[in-house]
CSV table of N, CA and C in Angstrom, one decimal:
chain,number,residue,atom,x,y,z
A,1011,UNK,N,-69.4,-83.3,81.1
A,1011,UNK,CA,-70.7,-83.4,80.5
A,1011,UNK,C,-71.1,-82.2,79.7
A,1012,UNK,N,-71.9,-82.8,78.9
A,1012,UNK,CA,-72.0,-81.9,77.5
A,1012,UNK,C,-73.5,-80.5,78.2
A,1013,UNK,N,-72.9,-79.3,78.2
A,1013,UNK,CA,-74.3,-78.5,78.8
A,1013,UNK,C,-75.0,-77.6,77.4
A,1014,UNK,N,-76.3,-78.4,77.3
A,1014,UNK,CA,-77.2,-78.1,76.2
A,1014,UNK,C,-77.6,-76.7,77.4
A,1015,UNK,N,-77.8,-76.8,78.4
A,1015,UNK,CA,-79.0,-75.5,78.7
A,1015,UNK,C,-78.5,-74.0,78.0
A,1016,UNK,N,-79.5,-73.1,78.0
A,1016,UNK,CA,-79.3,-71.7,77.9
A,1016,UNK,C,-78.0,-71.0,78.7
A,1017,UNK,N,-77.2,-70.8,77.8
A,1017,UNK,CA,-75.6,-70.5,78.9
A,1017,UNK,C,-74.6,-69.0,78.1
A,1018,UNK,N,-75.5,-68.7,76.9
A,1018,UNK,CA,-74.9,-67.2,76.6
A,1018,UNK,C,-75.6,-66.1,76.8
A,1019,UNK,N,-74.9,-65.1,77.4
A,1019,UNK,CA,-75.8,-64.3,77.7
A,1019,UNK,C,-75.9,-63.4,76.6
A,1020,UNK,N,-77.1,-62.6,75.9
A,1020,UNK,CA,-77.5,-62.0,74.8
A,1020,UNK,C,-77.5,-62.9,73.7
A,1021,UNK,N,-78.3,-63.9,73.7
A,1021,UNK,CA,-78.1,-64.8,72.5
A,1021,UNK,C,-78.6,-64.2,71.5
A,1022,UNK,N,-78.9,-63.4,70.8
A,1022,UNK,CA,-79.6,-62.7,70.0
A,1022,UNK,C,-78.7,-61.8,69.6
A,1023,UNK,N,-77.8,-61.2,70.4
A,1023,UNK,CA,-76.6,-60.2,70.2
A,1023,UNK,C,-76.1,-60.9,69.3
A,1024,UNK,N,-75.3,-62.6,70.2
A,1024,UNK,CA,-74.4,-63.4,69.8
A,1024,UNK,C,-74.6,-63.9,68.1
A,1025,UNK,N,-75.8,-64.1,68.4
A,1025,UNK,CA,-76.2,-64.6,66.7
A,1025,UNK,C,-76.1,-63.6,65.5
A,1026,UNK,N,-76.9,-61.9,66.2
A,1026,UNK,CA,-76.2,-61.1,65.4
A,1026,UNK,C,-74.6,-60.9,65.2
A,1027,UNK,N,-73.8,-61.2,65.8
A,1027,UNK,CA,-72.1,-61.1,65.3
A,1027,UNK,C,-71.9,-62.2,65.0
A,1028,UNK,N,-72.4,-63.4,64.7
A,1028,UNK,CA,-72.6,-64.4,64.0
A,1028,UNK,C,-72.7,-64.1,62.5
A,1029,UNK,N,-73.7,-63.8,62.1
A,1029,UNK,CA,-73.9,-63.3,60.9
A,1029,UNK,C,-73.6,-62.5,60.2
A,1030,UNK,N,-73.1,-61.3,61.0
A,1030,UNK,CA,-72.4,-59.9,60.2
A,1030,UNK,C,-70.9,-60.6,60.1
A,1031,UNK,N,-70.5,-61.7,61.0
A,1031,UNK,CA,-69.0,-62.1,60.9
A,1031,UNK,C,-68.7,-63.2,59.5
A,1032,UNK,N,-70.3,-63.5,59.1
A,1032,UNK,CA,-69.9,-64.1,57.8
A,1032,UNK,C,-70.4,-63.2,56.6
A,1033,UNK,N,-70.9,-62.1,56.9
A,1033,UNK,CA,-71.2,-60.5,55.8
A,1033,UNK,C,-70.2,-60.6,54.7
A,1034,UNK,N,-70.2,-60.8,53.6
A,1034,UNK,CA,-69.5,-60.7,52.4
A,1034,UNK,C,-68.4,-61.8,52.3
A,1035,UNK,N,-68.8,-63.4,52.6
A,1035,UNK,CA,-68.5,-64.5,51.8
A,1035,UNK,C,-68.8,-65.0,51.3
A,1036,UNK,N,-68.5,-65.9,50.2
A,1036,UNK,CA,-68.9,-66.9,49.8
A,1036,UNK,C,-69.4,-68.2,50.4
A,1037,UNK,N,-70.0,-69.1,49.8
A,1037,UNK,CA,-70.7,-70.3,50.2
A,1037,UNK,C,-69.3,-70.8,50.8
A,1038,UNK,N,-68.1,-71.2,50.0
A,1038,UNK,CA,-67.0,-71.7,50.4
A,1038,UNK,C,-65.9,-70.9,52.0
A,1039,UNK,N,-66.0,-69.5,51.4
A,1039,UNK,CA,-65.5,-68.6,52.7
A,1039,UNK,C,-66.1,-69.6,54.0
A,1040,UNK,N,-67.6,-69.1,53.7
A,1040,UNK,CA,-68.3,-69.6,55.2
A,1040,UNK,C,-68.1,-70.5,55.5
A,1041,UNK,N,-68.4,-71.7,55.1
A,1041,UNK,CA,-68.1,-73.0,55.4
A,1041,UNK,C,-66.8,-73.0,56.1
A,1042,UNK,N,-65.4,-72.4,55.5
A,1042,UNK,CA,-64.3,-72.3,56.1
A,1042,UNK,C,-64.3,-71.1,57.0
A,1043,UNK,N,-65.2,-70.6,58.0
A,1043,UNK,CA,-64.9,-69.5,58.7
A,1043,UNK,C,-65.8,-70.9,59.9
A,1044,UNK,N,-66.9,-71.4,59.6
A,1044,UNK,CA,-67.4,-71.7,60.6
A,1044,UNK,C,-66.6,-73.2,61.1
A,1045,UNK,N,-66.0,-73.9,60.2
A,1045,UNK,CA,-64.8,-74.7,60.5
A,1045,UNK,C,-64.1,-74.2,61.1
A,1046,UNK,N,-63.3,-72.7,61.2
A,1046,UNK,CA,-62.0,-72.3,61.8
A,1046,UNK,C,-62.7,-72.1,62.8
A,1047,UNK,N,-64.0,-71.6,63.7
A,1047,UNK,CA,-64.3,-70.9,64.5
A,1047,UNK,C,-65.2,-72.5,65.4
A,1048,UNK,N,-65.4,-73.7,64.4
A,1048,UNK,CA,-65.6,-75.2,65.5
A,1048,UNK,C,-63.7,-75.5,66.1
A,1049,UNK,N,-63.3,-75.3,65.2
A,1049,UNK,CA,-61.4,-75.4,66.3
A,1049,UNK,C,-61.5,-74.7,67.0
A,1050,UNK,N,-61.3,-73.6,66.8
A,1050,UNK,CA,-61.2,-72.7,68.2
A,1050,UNK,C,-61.8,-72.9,69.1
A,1051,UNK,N,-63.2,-73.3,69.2
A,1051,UNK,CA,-64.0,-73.0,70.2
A,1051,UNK,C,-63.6,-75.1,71.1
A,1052,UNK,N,-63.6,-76.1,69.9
A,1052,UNK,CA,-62.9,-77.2,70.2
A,1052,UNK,C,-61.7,-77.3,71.5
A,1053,UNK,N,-60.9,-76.4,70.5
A,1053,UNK,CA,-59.7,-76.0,71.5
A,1053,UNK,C,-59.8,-75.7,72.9
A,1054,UNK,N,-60.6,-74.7,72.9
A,1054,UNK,CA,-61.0,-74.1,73.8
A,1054,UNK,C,-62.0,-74.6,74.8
A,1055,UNK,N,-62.4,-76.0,74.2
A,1055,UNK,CA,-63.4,-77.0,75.5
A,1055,UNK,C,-62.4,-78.1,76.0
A,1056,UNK,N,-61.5,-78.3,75.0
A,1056,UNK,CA,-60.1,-79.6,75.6
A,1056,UNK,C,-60.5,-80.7,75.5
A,1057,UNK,N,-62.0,-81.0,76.2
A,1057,UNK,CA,-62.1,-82.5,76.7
A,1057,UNK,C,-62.2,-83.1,75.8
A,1058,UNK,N,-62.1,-84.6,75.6
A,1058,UNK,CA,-62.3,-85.0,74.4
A,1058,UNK,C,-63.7,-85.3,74.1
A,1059,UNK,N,-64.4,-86.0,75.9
A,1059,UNK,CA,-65.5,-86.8,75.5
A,1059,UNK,C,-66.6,-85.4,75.5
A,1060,UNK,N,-66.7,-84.4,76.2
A,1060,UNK,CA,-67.8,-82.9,76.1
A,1060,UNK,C,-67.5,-83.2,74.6
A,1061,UNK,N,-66.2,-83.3,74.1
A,1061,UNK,CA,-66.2,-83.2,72.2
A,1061,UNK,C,-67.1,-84.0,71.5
A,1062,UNK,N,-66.7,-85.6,72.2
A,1062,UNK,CA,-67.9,-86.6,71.5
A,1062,UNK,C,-69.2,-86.2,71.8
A,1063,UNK,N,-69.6,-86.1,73.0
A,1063,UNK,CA,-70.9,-85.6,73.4
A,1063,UNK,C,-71.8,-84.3,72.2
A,1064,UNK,N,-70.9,-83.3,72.0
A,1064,UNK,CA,-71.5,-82.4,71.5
A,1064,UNK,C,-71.2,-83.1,69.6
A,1065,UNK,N,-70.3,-83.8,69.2
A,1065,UNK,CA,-70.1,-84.2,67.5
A,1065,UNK,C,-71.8,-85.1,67.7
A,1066,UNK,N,-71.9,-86.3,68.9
A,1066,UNK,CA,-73.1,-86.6,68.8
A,1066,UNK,C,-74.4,-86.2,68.2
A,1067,UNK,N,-74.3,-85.0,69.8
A,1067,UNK,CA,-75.8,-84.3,69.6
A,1067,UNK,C,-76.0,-83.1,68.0
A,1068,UNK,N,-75.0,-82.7,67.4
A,1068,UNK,CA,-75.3,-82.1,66.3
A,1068,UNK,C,-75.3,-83.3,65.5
A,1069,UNK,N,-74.9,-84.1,65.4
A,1069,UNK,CA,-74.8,-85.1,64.1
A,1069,UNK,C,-76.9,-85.5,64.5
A,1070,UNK,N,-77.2,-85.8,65.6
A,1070,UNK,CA,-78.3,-86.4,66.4
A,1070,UNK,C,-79.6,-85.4,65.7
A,1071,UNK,N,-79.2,-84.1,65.8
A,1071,UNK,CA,-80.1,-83.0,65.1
A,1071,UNK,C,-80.3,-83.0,63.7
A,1072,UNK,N,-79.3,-83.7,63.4
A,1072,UNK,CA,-79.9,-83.8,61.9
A,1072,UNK,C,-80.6,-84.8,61.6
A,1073,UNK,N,-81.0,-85.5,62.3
A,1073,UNK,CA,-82.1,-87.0,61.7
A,1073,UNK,C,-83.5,-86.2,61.8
């Protein structure tokens, strides 16, 4: 099961190394940094369906 709650600790830190980690790219860089960094973290959850669950709920955020 897909966990939306609050679950990093210093979210604010995290978002700051978020942003300084895309510091001096391009529109195209980023796009391909935040792609390399949805595999990884993909990888890194295995399941398939937590996968469908979470492709859902972002696809669901954009309406």
């Amino acid at each position: 099961m897909l966990n939306t709650d609050p679950n990093i600790a210093d979210p604010d830190g995290f978002y700051a190394e978020l942003i300084a980690t895309h510091e001096g790219c391009n529109e195209d860089q980023s796009a391909a940094l935040n792609a390399r960094l949805v595999l990884l973290l993909a990888n890194h959850i295995g399941d398939r369906e937590v996968l469908r669950e979470a492709l859902a709920a972002a696809r669901a955020a954009m309406r």
